[in-house]
Amino acid sequence: MAATAQDVRTIALSLPDSSEKLAWGMPTFRVGGKIFAALSDDDTSIGVKCPKEDRAELIEAEPEKFFVREGHDDNYAWLRVRLAAVQDVAELRAILIDSWLQAAPKRLSAAHPELAPHQG
């Protein structure tokens, strides 16, 4: 089952202190004033925060799912995700939580240990 733009909106807005704001003609999802996710203008993909050093490995492992827009994402800690390639809403939720944790103020993320990645 492919994830949808509505799934993105529902999950993103369920995260603590998240809000939606239109920017560049696209819905963006923010925490602490920082964007942690953005829907593409055609609702087929999302952009999420991702450390630049992790992008190549993710893209190489799952090129049908992950990509960057050359010339646009090069200098940013940002990764694109094709919604049709996301396995289910649980995977989408994990992707959005990871991005939220990178953007959220430390005090806010610390107040929500249930969102922290499981160590083990």
mmCIF file with all atom_site columns, C-alpha atoms in Angstrom, residues 21-28 38-41 69 80:
data_model
loop_
_atom_site.group_PDB
_atom_site.id
_atom_site.type_symbol
_atom_site.label_atom_id
_atom_site.label_alt_id
_atom_site.label_comp_id
_atom_site.label_asym_id
_atom_site.label_entity_id
_atom_site.label_seq_id
_atom_site.pdbx_PDB_ins_code
_atom_site.Cartn_x
_atom_site.Cartn_y
_atom_site.Cartn_z
_atom_site.occupancy
_atom_site.B_iso_or_equiv
_atom_site.pdbx_formal_charge
_atom_site.auth_seq_id
_atom_site.auth_comp_id
_atom_site.auth_asym_id
_atom_site.auth_atom_id
_atom_site.pdbx_PDB_model_num
ATOM 1  C CA . LYS A 1 21 ? 2.332  26.276 6.443  1.00 0.00 ? 21 LYS A CA 1
ATOM 2  C CA . LEU A 1 22 ? 2.222  26.900 2.716  1.00 0.00 ? 22 LEU A CA 1
ATOM 3  C CA . ALA A 1 23 ? 5.642  27.826 1.286  1.00 0.00 ? 23 ALA A CA 1
ATOM 4  C CA . TRP A 1 24 ? 6.739  27.943 -2.356 1.00 0.00 ? 24 TRP A CA 1
ATOM 5  C CA . GLY A 1 25 ? 3.198  26.870 -3.212 1.00 0.00 ? 25 GLY A CA 1
ATOM 6  C CA . MET A 1 26 ? 3.598  23.589 -1.314 1.00 0.00 ? 26 MET A CA 1
ATOM 7  C CA . PRO A 1 27 ? 2.460  22.377 2.103  1.00 0.00 ? 27 PRO A CA 1
ATOM 8  C CA . THR A 1 28 ? 5.345  22.321 4.570  1.00 0.00 ? 28 THR A CA 1
ATOM 9  C CA . ALA A 1 38 ? 7.383  19.235 2.595  1.00 0.00 ? 38 ALA A CA 1
ATOM 10 C CA . LEU A 1 39 ? 4.983  17.723 0.092  1.00 0.00 ? 39 LEU A CA 1
ATOM 11 C CA . SER A 1 40 ? 5.894  18.010 -3.574 1.00 0.00 ? 40 SER A CA 1
ATOM 12 C CA . ASP A 1 41 ? 3.612  20.111 -5.752 1.00 0.00 ? 41 ASP A CA 1
ATOM 13 C CA . ARG A 1 69 ? 16.893 16.872 -6.762 1.00 0.00 ? 69 ARG A CA 1
ATOM 14 C CA . ARG A 1 80 ? 13.255 13.137 -1.150 1.00 0.00 ? 80 ARG A CA 1
#
